[in-house]
Coordinates of C-alpha atoms and ligand atoms in Angstrom, one line a residue:
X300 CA -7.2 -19.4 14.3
X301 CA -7.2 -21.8 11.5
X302 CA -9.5 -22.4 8.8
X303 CA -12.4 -24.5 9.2
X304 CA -12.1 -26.0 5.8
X305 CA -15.7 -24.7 4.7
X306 CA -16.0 -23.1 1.4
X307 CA -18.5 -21.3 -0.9
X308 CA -18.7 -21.8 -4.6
X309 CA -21.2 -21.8 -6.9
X310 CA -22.1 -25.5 -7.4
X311 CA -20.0 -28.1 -6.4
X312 CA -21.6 -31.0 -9.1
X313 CA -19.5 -29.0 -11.5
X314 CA -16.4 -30.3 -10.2
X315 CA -15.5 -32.9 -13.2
X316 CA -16.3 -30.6 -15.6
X317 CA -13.8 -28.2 -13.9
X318 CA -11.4 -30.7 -13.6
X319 CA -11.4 -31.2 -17.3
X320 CA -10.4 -27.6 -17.8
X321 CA -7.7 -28.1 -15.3
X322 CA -6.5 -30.7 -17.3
X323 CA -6.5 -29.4 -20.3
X324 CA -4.9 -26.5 -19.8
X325 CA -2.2 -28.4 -18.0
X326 CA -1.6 -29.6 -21.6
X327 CA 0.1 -26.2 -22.1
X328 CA 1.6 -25.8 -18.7
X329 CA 4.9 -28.1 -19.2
X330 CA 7.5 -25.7 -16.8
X331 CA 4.7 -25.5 -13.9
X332 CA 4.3 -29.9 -14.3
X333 CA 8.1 -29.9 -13.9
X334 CA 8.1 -28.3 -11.1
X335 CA 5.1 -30.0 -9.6
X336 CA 7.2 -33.3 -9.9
X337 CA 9.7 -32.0 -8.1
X338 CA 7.6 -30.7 -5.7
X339 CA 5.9 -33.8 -5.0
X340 CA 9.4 -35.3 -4.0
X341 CA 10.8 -32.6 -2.1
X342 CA 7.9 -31.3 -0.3
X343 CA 9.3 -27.8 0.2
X344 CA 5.8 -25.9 1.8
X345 CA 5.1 -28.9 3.6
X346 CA 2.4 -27.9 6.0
X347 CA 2.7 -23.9 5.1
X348 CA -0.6 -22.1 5.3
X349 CA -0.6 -20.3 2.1
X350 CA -4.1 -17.8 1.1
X351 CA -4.0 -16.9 -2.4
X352 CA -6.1 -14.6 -4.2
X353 CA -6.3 -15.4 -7.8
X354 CA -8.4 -15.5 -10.4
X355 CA -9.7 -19.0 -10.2
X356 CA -9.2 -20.3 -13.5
X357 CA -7.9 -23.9 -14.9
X358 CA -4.5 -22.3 -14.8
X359 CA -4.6 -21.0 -11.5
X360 CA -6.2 -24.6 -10.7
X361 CA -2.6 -26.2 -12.0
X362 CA -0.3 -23.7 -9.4
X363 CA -2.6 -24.5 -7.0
X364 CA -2.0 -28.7 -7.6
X365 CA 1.7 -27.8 -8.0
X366 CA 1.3 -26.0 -4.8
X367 CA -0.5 -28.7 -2.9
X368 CA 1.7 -31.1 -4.4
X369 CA 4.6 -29.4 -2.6
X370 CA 2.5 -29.5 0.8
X371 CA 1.2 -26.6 1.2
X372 CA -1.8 -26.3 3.2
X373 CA -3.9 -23.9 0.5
X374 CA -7.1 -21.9 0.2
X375 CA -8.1 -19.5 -2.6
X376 CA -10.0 -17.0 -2.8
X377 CA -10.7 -14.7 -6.1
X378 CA -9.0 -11.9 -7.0
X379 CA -11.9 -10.5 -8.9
X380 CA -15.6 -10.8 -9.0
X381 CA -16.3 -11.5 -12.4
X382 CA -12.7 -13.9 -13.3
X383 CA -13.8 -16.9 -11.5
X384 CA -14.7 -20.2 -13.6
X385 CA -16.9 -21.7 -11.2
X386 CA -16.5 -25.2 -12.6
X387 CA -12.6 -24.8 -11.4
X388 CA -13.5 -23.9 -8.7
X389 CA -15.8 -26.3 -7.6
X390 CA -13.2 -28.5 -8.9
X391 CA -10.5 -26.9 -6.4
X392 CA -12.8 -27.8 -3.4
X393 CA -13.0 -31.7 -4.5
X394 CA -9.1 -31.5 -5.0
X395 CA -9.4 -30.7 -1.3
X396 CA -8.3 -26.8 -1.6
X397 CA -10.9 -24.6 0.0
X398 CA -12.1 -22.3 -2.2
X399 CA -14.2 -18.9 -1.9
X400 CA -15.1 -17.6 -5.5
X401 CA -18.6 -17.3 -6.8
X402 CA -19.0 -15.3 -10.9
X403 CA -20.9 -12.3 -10.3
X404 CA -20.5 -12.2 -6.8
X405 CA -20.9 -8.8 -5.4
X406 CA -18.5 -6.5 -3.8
X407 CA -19.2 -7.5 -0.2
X408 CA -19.4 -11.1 -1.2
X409 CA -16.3 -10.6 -3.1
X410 CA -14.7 -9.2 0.4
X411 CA -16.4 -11.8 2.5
X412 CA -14.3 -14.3 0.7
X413 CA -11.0 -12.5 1.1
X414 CA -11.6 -12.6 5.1
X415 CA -12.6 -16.2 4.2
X416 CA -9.1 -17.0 2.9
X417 CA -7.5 -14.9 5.5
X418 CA -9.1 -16.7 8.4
X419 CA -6.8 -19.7 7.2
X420 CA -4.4 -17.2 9.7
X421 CA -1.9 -17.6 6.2
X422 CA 1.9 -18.3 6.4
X423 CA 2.0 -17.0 3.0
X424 CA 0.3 -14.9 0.4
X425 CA -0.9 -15.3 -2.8
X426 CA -2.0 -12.4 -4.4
X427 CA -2.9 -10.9 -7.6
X428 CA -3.9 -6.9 -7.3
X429 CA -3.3 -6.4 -3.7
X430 CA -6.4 -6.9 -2.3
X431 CA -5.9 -9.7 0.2
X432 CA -2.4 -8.0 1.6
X433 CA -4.5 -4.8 2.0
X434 CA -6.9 -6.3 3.5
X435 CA -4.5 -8.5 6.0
X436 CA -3.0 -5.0 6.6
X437 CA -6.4 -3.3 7.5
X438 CA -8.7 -5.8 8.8
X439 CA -6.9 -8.4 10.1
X440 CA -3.4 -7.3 10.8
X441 CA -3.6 -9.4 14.3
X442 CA -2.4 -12.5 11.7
X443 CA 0.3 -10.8 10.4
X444 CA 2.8 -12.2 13.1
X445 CA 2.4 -15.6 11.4
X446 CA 3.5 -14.2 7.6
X447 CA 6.7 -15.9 6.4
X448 CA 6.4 -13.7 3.1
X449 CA 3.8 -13.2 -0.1
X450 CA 4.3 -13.0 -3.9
X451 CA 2.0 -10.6 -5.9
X452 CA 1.3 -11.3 -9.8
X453 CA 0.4 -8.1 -11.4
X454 CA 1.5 -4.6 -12.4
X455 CA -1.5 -2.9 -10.0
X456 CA -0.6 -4.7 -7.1
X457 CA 3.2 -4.2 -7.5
X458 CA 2.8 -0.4 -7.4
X459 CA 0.2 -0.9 -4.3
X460 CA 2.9 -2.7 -2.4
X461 CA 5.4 -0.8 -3.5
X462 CA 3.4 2.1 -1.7
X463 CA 2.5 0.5 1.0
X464 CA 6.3 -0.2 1.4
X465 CA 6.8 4.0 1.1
X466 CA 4.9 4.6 3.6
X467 CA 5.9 1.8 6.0
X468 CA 2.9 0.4 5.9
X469 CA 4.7 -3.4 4.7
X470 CA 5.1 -6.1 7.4
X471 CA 6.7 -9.0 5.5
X472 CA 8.6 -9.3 2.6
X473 CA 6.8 -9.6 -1.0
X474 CA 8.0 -10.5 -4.1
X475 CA 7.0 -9.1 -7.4
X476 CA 6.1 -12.1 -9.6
X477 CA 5.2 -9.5 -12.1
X478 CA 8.2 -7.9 -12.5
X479 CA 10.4 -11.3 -13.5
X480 CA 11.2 -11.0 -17.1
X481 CA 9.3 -14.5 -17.6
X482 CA 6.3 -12.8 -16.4
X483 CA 5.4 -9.7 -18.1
X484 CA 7.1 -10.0 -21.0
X485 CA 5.3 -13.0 -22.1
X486 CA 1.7 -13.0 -19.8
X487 CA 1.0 -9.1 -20.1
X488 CA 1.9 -8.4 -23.6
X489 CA 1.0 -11.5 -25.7
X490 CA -1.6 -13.2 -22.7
X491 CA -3.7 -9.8 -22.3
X492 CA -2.9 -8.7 -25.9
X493 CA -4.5 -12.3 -27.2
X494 CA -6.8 -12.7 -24.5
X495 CA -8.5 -8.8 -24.6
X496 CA -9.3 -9.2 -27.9
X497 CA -10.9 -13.2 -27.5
X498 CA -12.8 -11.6 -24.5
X499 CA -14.3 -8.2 -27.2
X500 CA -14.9 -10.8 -29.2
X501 CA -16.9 -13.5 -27.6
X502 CA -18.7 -10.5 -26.1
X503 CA -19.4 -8.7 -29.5
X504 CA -18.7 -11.5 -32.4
X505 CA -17.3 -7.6 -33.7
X506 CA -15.4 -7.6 -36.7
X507 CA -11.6 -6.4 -36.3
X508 CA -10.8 -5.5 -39.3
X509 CA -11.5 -1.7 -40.5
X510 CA -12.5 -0.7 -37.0
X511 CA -11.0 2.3 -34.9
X512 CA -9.5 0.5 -31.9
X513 CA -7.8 3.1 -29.1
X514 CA -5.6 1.8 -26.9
X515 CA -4.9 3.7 -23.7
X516 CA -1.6 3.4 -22.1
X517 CA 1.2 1.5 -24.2
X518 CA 3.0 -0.7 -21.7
X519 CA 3.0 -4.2 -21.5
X520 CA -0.6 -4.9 -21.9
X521 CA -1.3 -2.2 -24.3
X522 CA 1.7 -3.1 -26.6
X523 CA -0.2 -7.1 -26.8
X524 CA -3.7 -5.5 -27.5
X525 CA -2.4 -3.3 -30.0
X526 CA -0.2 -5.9 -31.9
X527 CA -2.8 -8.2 -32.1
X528 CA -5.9 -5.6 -32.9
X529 CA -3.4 -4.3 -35.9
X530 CA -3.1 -8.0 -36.8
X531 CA -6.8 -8.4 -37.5
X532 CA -7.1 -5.5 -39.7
X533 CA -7.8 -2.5 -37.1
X534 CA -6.4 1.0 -37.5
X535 CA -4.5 1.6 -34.4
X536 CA -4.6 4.8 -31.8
X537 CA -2.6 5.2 -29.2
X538 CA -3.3 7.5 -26.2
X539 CA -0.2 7.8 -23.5
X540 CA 0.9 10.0 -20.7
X541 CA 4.6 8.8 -20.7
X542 CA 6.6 10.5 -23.5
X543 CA 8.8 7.5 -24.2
X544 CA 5.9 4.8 -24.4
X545 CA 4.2 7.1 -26.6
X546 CA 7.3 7.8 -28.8
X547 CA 8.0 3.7 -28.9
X548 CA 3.6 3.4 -30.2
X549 CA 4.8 6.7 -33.0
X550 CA 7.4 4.2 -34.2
X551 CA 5.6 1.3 -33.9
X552 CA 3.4 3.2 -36.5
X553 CA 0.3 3.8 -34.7
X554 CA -1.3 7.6 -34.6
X555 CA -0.6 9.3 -31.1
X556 CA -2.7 11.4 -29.8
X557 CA -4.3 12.5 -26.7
X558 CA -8.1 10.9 -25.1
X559 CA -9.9 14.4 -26.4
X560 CA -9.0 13.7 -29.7
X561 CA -9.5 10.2 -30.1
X562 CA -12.9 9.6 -28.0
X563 CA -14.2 11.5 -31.0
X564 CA -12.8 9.2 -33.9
X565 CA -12.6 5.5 -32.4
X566 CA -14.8 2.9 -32.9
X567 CA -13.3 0.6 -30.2
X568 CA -11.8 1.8 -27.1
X569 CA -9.3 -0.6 -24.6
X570 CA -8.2 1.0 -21.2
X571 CA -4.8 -0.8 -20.0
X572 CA -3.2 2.2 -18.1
X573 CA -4.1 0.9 -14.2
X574 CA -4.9 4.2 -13.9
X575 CA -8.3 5.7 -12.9
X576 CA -11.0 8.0 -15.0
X577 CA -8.8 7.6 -18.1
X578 CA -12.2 7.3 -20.4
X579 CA -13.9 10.5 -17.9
X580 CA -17.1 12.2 -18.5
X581 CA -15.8 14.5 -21.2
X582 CA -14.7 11.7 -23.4
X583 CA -17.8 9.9 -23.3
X584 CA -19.7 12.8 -24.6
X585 CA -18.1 13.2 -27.8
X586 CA -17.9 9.4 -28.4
X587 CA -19.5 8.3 -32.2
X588 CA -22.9 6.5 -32.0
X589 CA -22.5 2.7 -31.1
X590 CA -18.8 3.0 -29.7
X591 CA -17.8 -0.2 -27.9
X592 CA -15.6 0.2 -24.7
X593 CA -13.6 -2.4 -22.6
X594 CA -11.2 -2.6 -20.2
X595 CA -8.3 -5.0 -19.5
X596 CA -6.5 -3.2 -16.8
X597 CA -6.7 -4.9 -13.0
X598 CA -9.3 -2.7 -11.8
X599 CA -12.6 -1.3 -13.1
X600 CA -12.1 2.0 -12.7
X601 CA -10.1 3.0 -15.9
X602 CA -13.7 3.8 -17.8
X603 CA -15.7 6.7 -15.5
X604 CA -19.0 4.1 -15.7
X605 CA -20.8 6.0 -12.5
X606 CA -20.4 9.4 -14.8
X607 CA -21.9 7.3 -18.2
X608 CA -24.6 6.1 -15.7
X609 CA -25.4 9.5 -14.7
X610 CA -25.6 10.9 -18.4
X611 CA -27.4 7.7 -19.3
X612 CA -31.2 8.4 -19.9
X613 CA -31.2 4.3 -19.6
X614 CA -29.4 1.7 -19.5
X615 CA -29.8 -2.1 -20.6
X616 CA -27.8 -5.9 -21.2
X617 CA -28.5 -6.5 -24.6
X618 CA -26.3 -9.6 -24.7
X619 CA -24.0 -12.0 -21.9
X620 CA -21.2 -9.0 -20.5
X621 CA -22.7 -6.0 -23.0
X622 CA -24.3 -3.1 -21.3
X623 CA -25.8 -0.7 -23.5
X624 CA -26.3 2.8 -22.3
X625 CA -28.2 5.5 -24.3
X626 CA -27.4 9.5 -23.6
X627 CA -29.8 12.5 -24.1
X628 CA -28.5 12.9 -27.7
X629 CA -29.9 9.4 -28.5
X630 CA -25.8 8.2 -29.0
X631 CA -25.4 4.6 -27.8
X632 CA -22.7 3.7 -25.6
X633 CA -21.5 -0.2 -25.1
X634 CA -19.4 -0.9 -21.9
X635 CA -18.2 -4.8 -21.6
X636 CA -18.1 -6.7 -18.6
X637 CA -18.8 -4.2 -16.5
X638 CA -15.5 -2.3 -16.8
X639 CA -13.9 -5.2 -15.1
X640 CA -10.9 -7.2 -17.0
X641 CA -12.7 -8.2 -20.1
X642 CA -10.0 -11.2 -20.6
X643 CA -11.5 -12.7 -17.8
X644 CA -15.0 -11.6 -17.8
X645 CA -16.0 -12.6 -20.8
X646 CA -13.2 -14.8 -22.1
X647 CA -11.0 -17.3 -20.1
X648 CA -7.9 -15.6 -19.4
X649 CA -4.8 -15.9 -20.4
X650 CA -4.1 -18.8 -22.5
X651 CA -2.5 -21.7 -20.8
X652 CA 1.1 -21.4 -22.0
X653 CA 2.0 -17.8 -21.1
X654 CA 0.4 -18.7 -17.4
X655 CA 2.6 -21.6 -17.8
X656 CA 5.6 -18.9 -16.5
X657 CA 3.9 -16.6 -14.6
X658 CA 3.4 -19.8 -12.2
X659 CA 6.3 -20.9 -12.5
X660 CA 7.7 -17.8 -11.3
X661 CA 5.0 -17.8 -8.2
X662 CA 5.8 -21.6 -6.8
X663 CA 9.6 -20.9 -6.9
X664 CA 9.3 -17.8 -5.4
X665 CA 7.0 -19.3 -2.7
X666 CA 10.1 -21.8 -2.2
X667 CA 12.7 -19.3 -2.3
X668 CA 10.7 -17.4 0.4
X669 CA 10.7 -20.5 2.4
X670 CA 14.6 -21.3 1.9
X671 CA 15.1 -17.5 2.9
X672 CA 12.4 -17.5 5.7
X673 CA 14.0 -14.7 8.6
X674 CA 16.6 -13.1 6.3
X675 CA 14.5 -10.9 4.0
X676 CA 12.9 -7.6 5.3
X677 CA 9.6 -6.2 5.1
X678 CA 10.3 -5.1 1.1
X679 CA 9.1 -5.6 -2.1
X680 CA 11.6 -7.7 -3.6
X681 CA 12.6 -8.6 -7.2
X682 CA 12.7 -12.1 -8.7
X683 CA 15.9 -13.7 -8.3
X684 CA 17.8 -13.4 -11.5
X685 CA 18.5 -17.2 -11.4
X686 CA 14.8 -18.4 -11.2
X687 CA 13.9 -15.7 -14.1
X688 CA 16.4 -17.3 -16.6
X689 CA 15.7 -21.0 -15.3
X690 CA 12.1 -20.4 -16.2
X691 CA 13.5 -18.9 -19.8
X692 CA 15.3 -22.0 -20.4
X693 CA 12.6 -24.6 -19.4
X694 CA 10.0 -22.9 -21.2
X695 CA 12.6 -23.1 -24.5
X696 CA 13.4 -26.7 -24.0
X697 CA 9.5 -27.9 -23.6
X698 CA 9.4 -26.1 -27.2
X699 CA 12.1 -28.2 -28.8
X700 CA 14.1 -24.8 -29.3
X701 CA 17.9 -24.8 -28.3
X702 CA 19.9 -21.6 -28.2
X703 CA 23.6 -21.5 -29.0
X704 CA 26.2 -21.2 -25.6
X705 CA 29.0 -18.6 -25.3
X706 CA 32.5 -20.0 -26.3
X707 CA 35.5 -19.3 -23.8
X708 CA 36.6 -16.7 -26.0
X709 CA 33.2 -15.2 -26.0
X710 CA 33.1 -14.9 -22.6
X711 CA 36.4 -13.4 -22.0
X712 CA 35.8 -10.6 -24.5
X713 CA 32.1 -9.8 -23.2
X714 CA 33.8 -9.2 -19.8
X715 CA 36.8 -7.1 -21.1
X716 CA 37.4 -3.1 -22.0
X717 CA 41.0 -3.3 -23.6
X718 CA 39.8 -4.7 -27.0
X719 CA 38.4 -2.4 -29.5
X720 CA 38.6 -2.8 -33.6
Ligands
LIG189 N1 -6.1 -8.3 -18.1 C1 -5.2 -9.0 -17.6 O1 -5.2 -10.2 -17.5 C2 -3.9 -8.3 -17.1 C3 -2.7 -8.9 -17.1 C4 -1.6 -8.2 -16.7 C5 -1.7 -6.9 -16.2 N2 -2.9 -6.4 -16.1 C6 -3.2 -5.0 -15.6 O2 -3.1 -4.1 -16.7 C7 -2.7 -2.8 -16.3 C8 -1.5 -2.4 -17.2 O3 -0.4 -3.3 -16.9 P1 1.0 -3.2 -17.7 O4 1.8 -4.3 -17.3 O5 0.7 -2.9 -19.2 O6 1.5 -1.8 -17.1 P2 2.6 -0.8 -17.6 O7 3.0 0.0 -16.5 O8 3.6 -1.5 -18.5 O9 1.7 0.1 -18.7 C9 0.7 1.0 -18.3 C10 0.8 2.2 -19.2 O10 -0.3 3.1 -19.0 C11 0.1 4.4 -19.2 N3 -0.8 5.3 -18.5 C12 -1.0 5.6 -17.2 N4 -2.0 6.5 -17.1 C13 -2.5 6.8 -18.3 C14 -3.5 7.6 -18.8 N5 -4.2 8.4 -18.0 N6 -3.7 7.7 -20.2 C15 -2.9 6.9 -21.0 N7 -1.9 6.1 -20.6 C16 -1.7 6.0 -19.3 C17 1.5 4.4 -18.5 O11 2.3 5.5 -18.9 C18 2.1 3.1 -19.0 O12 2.8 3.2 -20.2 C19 -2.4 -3.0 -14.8 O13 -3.6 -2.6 -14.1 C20 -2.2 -4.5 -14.7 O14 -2.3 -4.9 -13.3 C21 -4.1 -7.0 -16.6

C-alpha cells in the first residue's frame, strides 16, 4: 500500500518562513548543492519510495530537495520529538514531501508518525537512531519485501543495527552513514561539540567561563563538547568507562575521574555516552545546589529523570526547555530539554556546514545502494572508501584549500619495504 500523501505538521502558513531556513542553511551546504545538480540530471532514485526519519531541520530540508531532486518519491518523518523545526517542516509539505513531525509531540504521536512514513510501503530508509528500521522490523515487517536497502546517520542507531544484524534480526542491507570518516569526524565532534553548548546556552544564557562542566563519555561527541566548553573558560571533567578514551581526555588535560566523584564537584553536567542511567539516582543526590544537567546523546535516557522525579518533592519550567526540580534537602536540580538532545531541543542542530557531509554521505550512499540493488546482503555495511574521500575533497575545494599530491617517487616508496635509512 502506498502513501496517501496526507501529512501532519504543526501549521502549514509557516511554510515561507521555513523555506527561508532551508535556504539559508543551503548557504553552507556547497558538497550536498553539487550533488543535487547532478542529481537533477541523472535522476538516479527516480521513482524510489524512500521513508526517512530525521530530525527535520533546514539541513535535513536540503538532503531532502537533493533527494527529490534525484527522483525519489520521499516522506519524512522525525527522528525525535522535540528536533523538529516545524516551520521546515511545513515547508517540506509545500515542497511536496509529506511530512509527519510536530515539536513536542508525544511518544505515541511521535510513533504514529513513524507508521505514517512507513505506510509509504518504503524502497528505502532513512534513518537516524534506528527507530523507523525497528519499527519496519516489528510492526510492519509485511513491507519489508519491497526494501532495496537503508542508510542510518548516527552512533545509536549503528550499534542497534549492528545488533539487530547479531541476532539475525536484519532483512536488508544498511549502511552506516555514521561511521564514514566525513561523518563523525566532523558532525559529532565539532557539530555536537558547537551545537551542545549553543543549545545550554540559549536554554540558560549560563556563563561558560569558571564553571565545572562534566562530560560523560569522551568519544566523538564528548571530545567537541569538551573542546569547545574548555574554549569558553570551563574547567573540564571527564568521566569514561573505556580505559583508552579516558587516557586520550588525561592527556588532553582534563581531570578523570569516575560519576561518584564528580556529581559531587560539577557545576554543569553533559551525558554523550549513548548509554543509559549514566547520571543514576546516586549521583543526583550528592549533586551541589543549582547543578544544571543536559544531554546530547541520541536518546533521553543517559540522565535517570524518572528516579530525580521520584526524589523530587516538586517540580516546575522556570524558563523555554528548563525544568527545575527541588529534592527533600531543599537542593535544586535543572534538567534541559527534557533529557532529550539538547542541540536540537533547544538550539538548531548542527550547524549547516558539518551537515553539509553528513548528507552528502547519505544521498551517495542512497545511490550506491541503488547501483548495487541485489548484490549486498542483509549487513551493516561501511561507507565506500571512495565516496568518504570524494566528500573530503569537495568539502576542501568549496573552502578554497588545495592539498599537495604524491609525486611518483612518493608513491613508489609509500608502497615499498626494501628502503630503510
Ligand atoms: N546531539 C547530536 O546531534 C548527536 C550527534 C551525533 C551523535 N549523537 C549521539 O551521541 C552519542 C555519542 O556518540 P559518539 O559518536 O560520541 O559515540 P562514541 O562511541 O564515539 O562515544 C561514546 C563514549 O561514551 C563512553 N561511555 C559509554 N558508557 C559510559 C558511561 N556509563 N560513562 C561514561 N562514559 C561512557 C564510551 O566508552 C565512548 O567513549 C550517541 O548516542 C550518538 O548517537 C548525538
Amino acid at each position: 500500500m502506498v502513501s496517501t500523501k496526507t501529512f501532519d505538521v504543526k501549521d502549514i502558513t509557516f511554510a515561507a518562513a521555513g523555506k527561508q531556513k532551508i535556504e539559508w542553511a543551503a548557504r553552507e551546504m556547497p558538497v550536498l548543492e553539487l550533488i543535487r545538480a547532478r542529481f537533477a540530471k541523472e535522476k538516479p532514485l527516480k521513482g524510489i519510495r524512500v521513508s526517512g526519519c530525521l530530525h527535520i531541520t533546514s539541513e535535513t530540508g536540503n538532503l531532502a530537495l537533493t533527494l527529490q531532486a534525484g527522483g525519489a518519491d520521499l516522506v519524512l518523518c522525525a527522528s525525535n520529538p522535540l528536533s523538529t523545526q516545524d516551520e521546515v517542516a511545513a515547508a517540506l509539505v509545500e515542497y511536496g514531501i509529506p511530512t509527519y513531525a510536530i515539536k513536542g509531540e508525544d511518544d505515541k504521536t511521535y510513533y504514529k508518525h513513524i507508521i505514517a512514513a512507513l505506510d509509504h510501503a518504503p524502497q528505502m530508509t532513512i534513518d537516524d537512531g534506528a527507530d523507523l528500521v525497528t519499527q519496519l522490523h516489528t510492526k510492519r515487517s509485511d513491507l519489508i519485501q519491497n526494501v532495496i536497502g537503508g542508510s542510518e546517520e548516527t552512533t545509536t542507531g549503528v550499534i542497534r543495527l549492528r545488533s539487530m544484524e547479531k541476532d539475525k534480526a536484519l532483512k536488508y542491507p544498511i549502511i552506516a552513514v555514521n561511521d564514514a570518516t566525513t561523518k563523525h569526524f566532523f558532525d559529532n565532534r565539532y557539530g555536537t561539540g558547537q551545537s551542545t553548548l549553543d543549545g545550554i546556552t540559549r536554554a540558560t544564557n549560563i556563563l561558560w567561563a569558571g564553571k565545572k562542566v562534566v562530560i560523560a563519555g569522551y568519544g566523538w561527541c564528548g571530545r567537541g563538547a569538551a573542546m569547545r566548553a574548555k574554549g569558553m573558560g570551563s574547567q573540564i571533567i571527564v568521566t569514561e568507562v573505556d580505559p583508552l578514551k579516558a587516557l586520550e581526555a588525561v592527556m588532553d588535560g582534563y581531570q578523570v575521574m569516575p560519576m561518584t566523584e564528580a556529581a559531587m564537584i560539577g557545576d554543569i553536567f553533559i551525558t554523550v555516552t549513548g548509554d543509559i542511567n549514566v547520571i543514576d539516582k546516586a549521583h543526583l543526590a550528592v549533586m551541589k545546589d543549582g547543578v544544571i544537567l543536559a544531554n546530547s546523546g541520541h536518546f533521553n535516557v543517559e540522565i535517570n529523570i524518572p528516579a530525580l522525579a521520584e526524589m523530587a518533592k516538586s517540580k516546575c519550567t522556570i524558563r523555554p526547555f528548563v525544568d527545575e526540580y527541588t529534592l527533600g534537602n531543599g537542593h535544586q536540580i535543572f534538567i534541559l530539554g527534557e533529557g532529550r538532545l539538547i542541540n536540537l531541543a533547544a538550539a538548531e542542530g548542527h550547524p549547516a556546514s558539518v551537515m553539509d557531509m553528513s548528507f552528502a554521505n547519505q544521498s551517495l550512499c542512497l545511490e550506491y545502494l541503488i547501483k548495487n540493488k541485489g548484490s549486498l546482503k542483509a549487513r551493516v555495511y561501511p561507507v565506500p572508501d571512495d565516496i568518504d574521500k570524494e566528500i573530503a575533497r569537495l568539502k576542501l575545494k568549496s573552502m578554497g584549500v588545495e592539498i599537495d599530491t604524491l609525486t611518483p617517487e612518493q608513491t613508489k616508496y609509500l608502497a615499498s619495504w626494501e628502503q630503510g635509512t
